[in-house]
Amino acid sequence: MSSLPPLLLANWKMNLCVSESRSLARAIAKSVLNARKNKSTRANVQVVLVPSFTALDAVARVGSRSGAFSIGAQDCFWEERGAYTGEESVCSLREIGVSFVLIGHSERRQYVNESNEAIRKKIECVSNDSTMIPVLCIGENHSQKVLGKRKSVLQQQLLSALKGLFQRRLTREIVIAYEPVWAIGTGVPATAVDCAEVYRYIRGLMENAWGAAAVGRLCRIIYGGSVSESTVTDFVSKDISDGALIGGASLTASGFTRIVHGVMDSL
Ligand code: 13P
């Protein structure tokens, strides 16, 4: 386990338009602030909302006014600026106040054929920015799981994305999100026991490259895939995972805040 606080990221994907995102952010802010007031000694949970690009600014304003949560982006491009139609730069994200960036989400690997090389460049670009933390998403699909290829798939995804960073000393935070593709949006999460084994494996690979002390200080490994209010504490409270990346269950204020409260209560 990392010495950093548990991290709860709400990935809203492409589910909400700007006004819906703003309203949900306001409702979550209110509820998170209430929870912190009532549970002040146990409230050390970092909450991050990850809206679509067009809603980032509106949600960031709610975040900075309330102080209830930080902001994440769902992707970014690896160049600072230039002729890259449709892409978003780290420079624009920084200006809005984004502090986390998801990279290599399985939906991007699947629907826009995001390559390992593109993922590596994005990881390096975000890691070079002192204000932002990359969240590298990795995970095997159903047939890879059935064929017993989970570890080799995770190893390949991790090593190719972190190839450049593994050559240097680790000086900034990084988050690894283990999101088995077969668990995303299916209502069937991985088991905590499965995750514990995967985390040990991922942590071992990172410790080989960076050393245990730096990994303990700067790396969080979190879980994503059908996390709900009834399962989140299986992953976060039993000292298994450093947090969760939540999709569907983060789309209502009541659902997401029950997850936040559940984790706070378990600390
Ligand atoms: P669900 O929580 O809807 O399964 O989505 C998980 C996910 O992909 C988060 O990035």
Short mmCIF file of C-alpha atoms and ligand atoms in Angstrom, two decimals:
data_model
loop_
_atom_site.label_atom_id
_atom_site.label_comp_id
_atom_site.label_asym_id
_atom_site.label_seq_id
_atom_site.Cartn_x
_atom_site.Cartn_y
_atom_site.Cartn_z
CA MET A 1 0.00 0.00 0.00
CA SER A 2 1.10 3.53 -0.71
CA SER A 3 1.60 6.13 2.01
CA LEU A 4 -0.56 8.54 -0.04
CA PRO A 5 -4.29 8.96 0.76
CA PRO A 6 -6.84 6.71 -0.98
CA LEU A 7 -7.86 8.07 -4.36
CA LEU A 8 -11.42 7.96 -5.71
CA LEU A 9 -11.76 9.01 -9.34
CA ALA A 10 -15.19 9.45 -10.95
CA ASN A 11 -14.82 8.78 -14.69
CA TRP A 12 -17.94 10.22 -16.29
CA LYS A 13 -16.80 9.11 -19.76
CA MET A 14 -19.10 10.63 -22.46
CA ASN A 15 -22.26 10.29 -20.38
CA LEU A 16 -23.05 13.87 -19.39
CA CYS A 17 -23.35 17.19 -21.19
CA VAL A 18 -21.92 20.39 -19.69
CA SER A 19 -24.96 21.50 -17.65
CA GLU A 20 -25.49 17.98 -16.28
CA SER A 21 -21.83 17.77 -15.32
CA ARG A 22 -21.98 21.11 -13.51
CA SER A 23 -25.10 20.10 -11.54
CA LEU A 24 -23.64 16.74 -10.57
CA ALA A 25 -20.37 18.39 -9.52
CA ARG A 26 -22.28 20.84 -7.30
CA ALA A 27 -24.26 18.06 -5.64
CA ILE A 28 -21.12 15.97 -5.06
CA ALA A 29 -19.25 18.98 -3.66
CA LYS A 30 -22.00 19.62 -1.11
CA SER A 31 -22.08 16.05 0.02
CA VAL A 32 -18.30 15.60 0.20
CA LEU A 33 -17.97 18.77 2.30
CA ASN A 34 -20.69 17.54 4.68
CA ALA A 35 -18.99 14.18 5.01
CA ARG A 36 -15.65 15.83 5.76
CA LYS A 37 -17.25 18.01 8.44
CA ASN A 38 -18.81 15.01 10.17
CA LYS A 39 -15.83 12.69 9.85
CA SER A 40 -12.97 15.14 10.15
CA THR A 41 -10.47 12.68 11.60
CA ARG A 42 -11.13 10.02 8.95
CA ALA A 43 -11.72 12.16 5.95
CA ASN A 44 -8.37 11.76 4.27
CA VAL A 45 -9.70 10.63 0.89
CA GLN A 46 -8.76 12.36 -2.35
CA VAL A 47 -11.80 12.80 -4.61
CA VAL A 48 -11.28 13.53 -8.32
CA LEU A 49 -14.00 14.21 -10.89
CA VAL A 50 -13.14 13.34 -14.49
CA PRO A 51 -15.67 14.94 -16.88
CA SER A 52 -15.48 15.16 -20.67
CA PHE A 53 -13.22 17.88 -22.15
CA THR A 54 -16.04 20.35 -22.80
CA ALA A 55 -17.24 20.16 -19.18
CA LEU A 56 -13.79 20.47 -17.59
CA ASP A 57 -13.89 24.22 -17.09
CA ALA A 58 -17.40 24.29 -15.55
CA VAL A 59 -16.59 21.41 -13.19
CA ALA A 60 -13.18 22.87 -12.30
CA ARG A 61 -14.85 26.11 -11.21
CA VAL A 62 -17.11 24.17 -8.82
CA GLY A 63 -14.04 22.31 -7.55
CA SER A 64 -11.93 25.38 -6.91
CA ARG A 65 -14.78 27.32 -5.27
CA SER A 66 -15.74 24.46 -2.95
CA GLY A 67 -12.36 22.80 -2.39
CA ALA A 68 -14.26 19.49 -2.33
CA PHE A 69 -12.51 17.71 -5.19
CA SER A 70 -9.74 17.88 -7.78
CA ILE A 71 -10.15 17.58 -11.54
CA GLY A 72 -8.99 14.95 -13.99
CA ALA A 73 -9.06 14.75 -17.79
CA GLN A 74 -9.95 11.60 -19.72
CA ASP A 75 -7.04 11.92 -22.16
CA CYS A 76 -4.50 14.39 -23.59
CA PHE A 77 -2.09 14.68 -26.52
CA TRP A 78 1.68 14.33 -26.18
CA GLU A 79 2.75 17.57 -27.89
CA GLU A 80 2.51 20.98 -26.19
CA ARG A 81 0.96 22.64 -29.27
CA GLY A 82 0.79 22.37 -33.06
CA ALA A 83 -1.26 21.12 -36.00
CA TYR A 84 -3.10 18.26 -34.24
CA THR A 85 -6.77 18.75 -35.05
CA GLY A 86 -9.13 17.57 -32.34
CA GLU A 87 -6.48 16.96 -29.69
CA GLU A 88 -6.03 18.64 -26.28
CA SER A 89 -2.67 19.73 -24.86
CA VAL A 90 -1.31 19.44 -21.36
CA CYS A 91 -0.87 23.22 -21.51
CA SER A 92 -4.66 23.81 -21.86
CA LEU A 93 -5.44 21.23 -19.19
CA ARG A 94 -2.98 22.85 -16.79
CA GLU A 95 -4.61 26.24 -17.31
CA ILE A 96 -8.03 24.84 -16.39
CA GLY A 97 -6.62 23.31 -13.21
CA VAL A 98 -6.53 19.64 -14.19
CA SER A 99 -4.31 17.62 -11.87
CA PHE A 100 -4.87 14.00 -13.05
CA VAL A 101 -4.95 12.64 -16.61
CA LEU A 102 -6.28 9.18 -17.54
CA ILE A 103 -4.05 7.54 -20.14
CA GLY A 104 -4.63 4.32 -22.07
CA HIS A 105 -8.18 3.63 -20.89
CA SER A 106 -9.37 0.37 -22.47
CA GLU A 107 -12.20 2.21 -24.23
CA ARG A 108 -9.61 4.36 -26.02
CA ARG A 109 -7.50 1.32 -26.83
CA GLN A 110 -10.63 -0.35 -28.22
CA TYR A 111 -12.59 2.41 -29.98
CA VAL A 112 -9.85 4.71 -31.29
CA ASN A 113 -7.11 2.07 -31.54
CA GLU A 114 -4.82 3.92 -29.16
CA SER A 115 -1.41 2.30 -29.54
CA ASN A 116 1.16 1.41 -26.89
CA GLU A 117 3.49 3.95 -28.47
CA ALA A 118 0.90 6.75 -28.18
CA ILE A 119 0.26 5.75 -24.57
CA ARG A 120 3.99 5.86 -23.78
CA LYS A 121 4.34 9.36 -25.26
CA LYS A 122 1.33 10.61 -23.31
CA ILE A 123 2.64 9.16 -20.05
CA GLU A 124 6.00 10.86 -20.58
CA CYS A 125 4.40 14.16 -21.54
CA VAL A 126 2.16 14.26 -18.44
CA SER A 127 4.96 13.03 -16.15
CA ASN A 128 7.13 15.92 -17.29
CA ASP A 129 4.56 18.40 -16.02
CA SER A 130 5.05 19.16 -12.33
CA THR A 131 1.35 19.97 -11.81
CA MET A 132 -0.17 16.78 -13.23
CA ILE A 133 -0.32 13.10 -12.29
CA PRO A 134 -0.75 10.43 -14.99
CA VAL A 135 -3.22 7.59 -14.34
CA LEU A 136 -2.09 4.69 -16.53
CA CYS A 137 -4.96 2.26 -17.20
CA ILE A 138 -4.07 -1.37 -17.86
CA GLY A 139 -6.10 -4.58 -17.88
CA GLU A 140 -6.69 -7.86 -19.64
CA ASN A 141 -9.80 -8.76 -21.64
CA HIS A 142 -11.99 -11.80 -21.12
CA SER A 143 -10.24 -14.16 -23.53
CA GLN A 144 -6.79 -13.19 -22.23
CA LYS A 145 -8.04 -13.96 -18.73
CA VAL A 146 -9.48 -17.33 -19.76
CA LEU A 147 -6.25 -18.25 -21.56
CA GLY A 148 -4.24 -17.48 -18.40
CA LYS A 149 -2.46 -14.55 -20.05
CA ARG A 150 -3.33 -11.92 -17.48
CA LYS A 151 0.16 -11.37 -16.09
CA SER A 152 1.85 -11.31 -19.47
CA VAL A 153 -0.69 -8.80 -20.81
CA LEU A 154 -0.27 -6.54 -17.77
CA GLN A 155 3.49 -6.81 -17.96
CA GLN A 156 3.51 -5.92 -21.64
CA GLN A 157 1.17 -2.92 -21.16
CA LEU A 158 3.10 -1.64 -18.16
CA LEU A 159 6.57 -2.09 -19.59
CA SER A 160 5.72 -0.50 -22.91
CA ALA A 161 3.98 2.52 -21.30
CA LEU A 162 6.71 3.07 -18.71
CA LYS A 163 9.71 2.18 -20.88
CA GLY A 164 11.03 5.75 -20.79
CA LEU A 165 10.22 6.42 -17.13
CA PHE A 166 11.82 3.14 -16.01
CA GLN A 167 15.18 4.51 -17.27
CA ARG A 168 15.09 7.36 -14.77
CA ARG A 169 14.67 7.88 -11.06
CA LEU A 170 11.03 8.29 -10.04
CA THR A 171 10.54 11.82 -8.71
CA ARG A 172 6.83 12.47 -9.31
CA GLU A 173 3.60 10.69 -8.48
CA ILE A 174 2.05 8.15 -10.80
CA VAL A 175 -1.16 6.11 -10.53
CA ILE A 176 -1.69 2.69 -12.09
CA ALA A 177 -5.35 1.74 -12.57
CA TYR A 178 -5.92 -1.99 -12.93
CA GLU A 179 -9.14 -2.19 -14.93
CA PRO A 180 -9.89 -5.69 -16.24
CA VAL A 181 -11.84 -5.08 -19.45
CA TRP A 182 -14.27 -7.92 -18.64
CA ALA A 183 -15.30 -6.13 -15.43
CA ILE A 184 -16.02 -2.71 -16.96
CA GLY A 185 -19.72 -1.94 -17.12
CA THR A 186 -20.73 -5.58 -16.54
CA GLY A 187 -21.78 -5.39 -12.89
CA VAL A 188 -19.24 -8.12 -12.09
CA PRO A 189 -16.09 -6.74 -10.45
CA ALA A 190 -12.88 -8.70 -9.98
CA THR A 191 -12.48 -10.25 -6.56
CA ALA A 192 -10.33 -8.55 -3.94
CA VAL A 193 -8.16 -11.68 -3.85
CA ASP A 194 -7.57 -11.50 -7.61
CA CYS A 195 -6.66 -7.84 -7.28
CA ALA A 196 -4.25 -8.45 -4.42
CA GLU A 197 -2.32 -10.89 -6.60
CA VAL A 198 -2.27 -8.48 -9.55
CA TYR A 199 -1.16 -5.57 -7.36
CA ARG A 200 1.72 -7.57 -5.92
CA TYR A 201 2.81 -8.34 -9.45
CA ILE A 202 2.51 -4.73 -10.69
CA ARG A 203 4.20 -3.36 -7.57
CA GLY A 204 7.06 -5.86 -8.02
CA LEU A 205 7.67 -4.66 -11.59
CA MET A 206 7.75 -1.04 -10.46
CA GLU A 207 9.97 -1.78 -7.45
CA ASN A 208 12.48 -3.52 -9.72
CA ALA A 209 12.80 -0.34 -11.74
CA TRP A 210 12.44 2.38 -9.10
CA GLY A 211 13.04 0.78 -5.71
CA ALA A 212 10.53 0.04 -2.96
CA ALA A 213 10.94 3.36 -1.14
CA ALA A 214 10.11 5.52 -4.18
CA VAL A 215 7.21 3.25 -5.16
CA GLY A 216 5.75 3.43 -1.62
CA ARG A 217 6.05 7.21 -1.60
CA LEU A 218 4.90 8.06 -5.14
CA CYS A 219 2.83 5.23 -6.69
CA ARG A 220 -0.77 4.35 -6.07
CA ILE A 221 -2.34 1.25 -7.60
CA ILE A 222 -6.10 1.48 -7.85
CA TYR A 223 -8.91 -0.74 -9.14
CA GLY A 224 -11.64 -0.03 -11.72
CA GLY A 225 -14.46 -2.17 -13.14
CA SER A 226 -18.05 -2.29 -11.79
CA VAL A 227 -17.13 -0.67 -8.48
CA SER A 228 -20.28 0.12 -6.50
CA GLU A 229 -21.14 1.32 -3.02
CA SER A 230 -21.44 -2.30 -1.91
CA THR A 231 -18.04 -3.41 -3.27
CA VAL A 232 -15.78 -0.37 -2.95
CA THR A 233 -14.64 -1.17 0.58
CA ASP A 234 -13.60 -4.66 -0.53
CA PHE A 235 -10.98 -2.93 -2.62
CA VAL A 236 -10.05 0.12 -0.59
CA SER A 237 -10.48 -0.68 3.09
CA LYS A 238 -8.75 -4.01 3.43
CA ASP A 239 -5.38 -2.49 2.61
CA ILE A 240 -5.58 -4.02 -0.83
CA SER A 241 -5.96 -1.10 -3.16
CA ASP A 242 -4.96 2.57 -2.98
CA GLY A 243 -8.28 3.65 -4.43
CA ALA A 244 -10.82 3.13 -7.19
CA LEU A 245 -11.72 4.39 -10.66
CA ILE A 246 -15.49 4.47 -10.85
CA GLY A 247 -17.62 4.69 -13.99
CA GLY A 248 -21.36 4.01 -13.87
CA ALA A 249 -21.73 4.34 -10.10
CA SER A 250 -20.29 7.87 -10.21
CA LEU A 251 -23.07 9.22 -12.41
CA THR A 252 -25.45 10.08 -9.58
CA ALA A 253 -24.58 12.27 -6.60
CA SER A 254 -26.20 9.85 -4.16
CA GLY A 255 -24.42 6.78 -5.56
CA PHE A 256 -20.99 8.37 -5.75
CA THR A 257 -21.18 10.04 -2.36
CA ARG A 258 -22.21 6.76 -0.74
CA ILE A 259 -18.99 5.36 -2.17
CA VAL A 260 -16.98 8.29 -0.77
CA HIS A 261 -18.67 7.98 2.64
CA GLY A 262 -18.12 4.21 2.66
CA VAL A 263 -14.39 4.63 2.10
CA MET A 264 -14.14 7.43 4.67
CA ASP A 265 -15.91 5.27 7.26
CA SER A 266 -13.59 2.37 6.60
CA LEU A 267 -10.37 4.33 7.26
P1 13P B 1 -17.69 0.97 -14.56
O1 13P B 1 -17.48 1.40 -13.12
O2 13P B 1 -18.93 1.54 -15.18
O3 13P B 1 -17.54 -0.49 -14.72
O4 13P B 1 -16.49 1.65 -15.40
C1 13P B 1 -15.20 1.47 -14.97
C2 13P B 1 -14.30 2.34 -15.77
O5 13P B 1 -14.08 2.09 -16.94
C3 13P B 1 -13.72 3.50 -15.10
O6 13P B 1 -12.72 4.08 -15.87
#
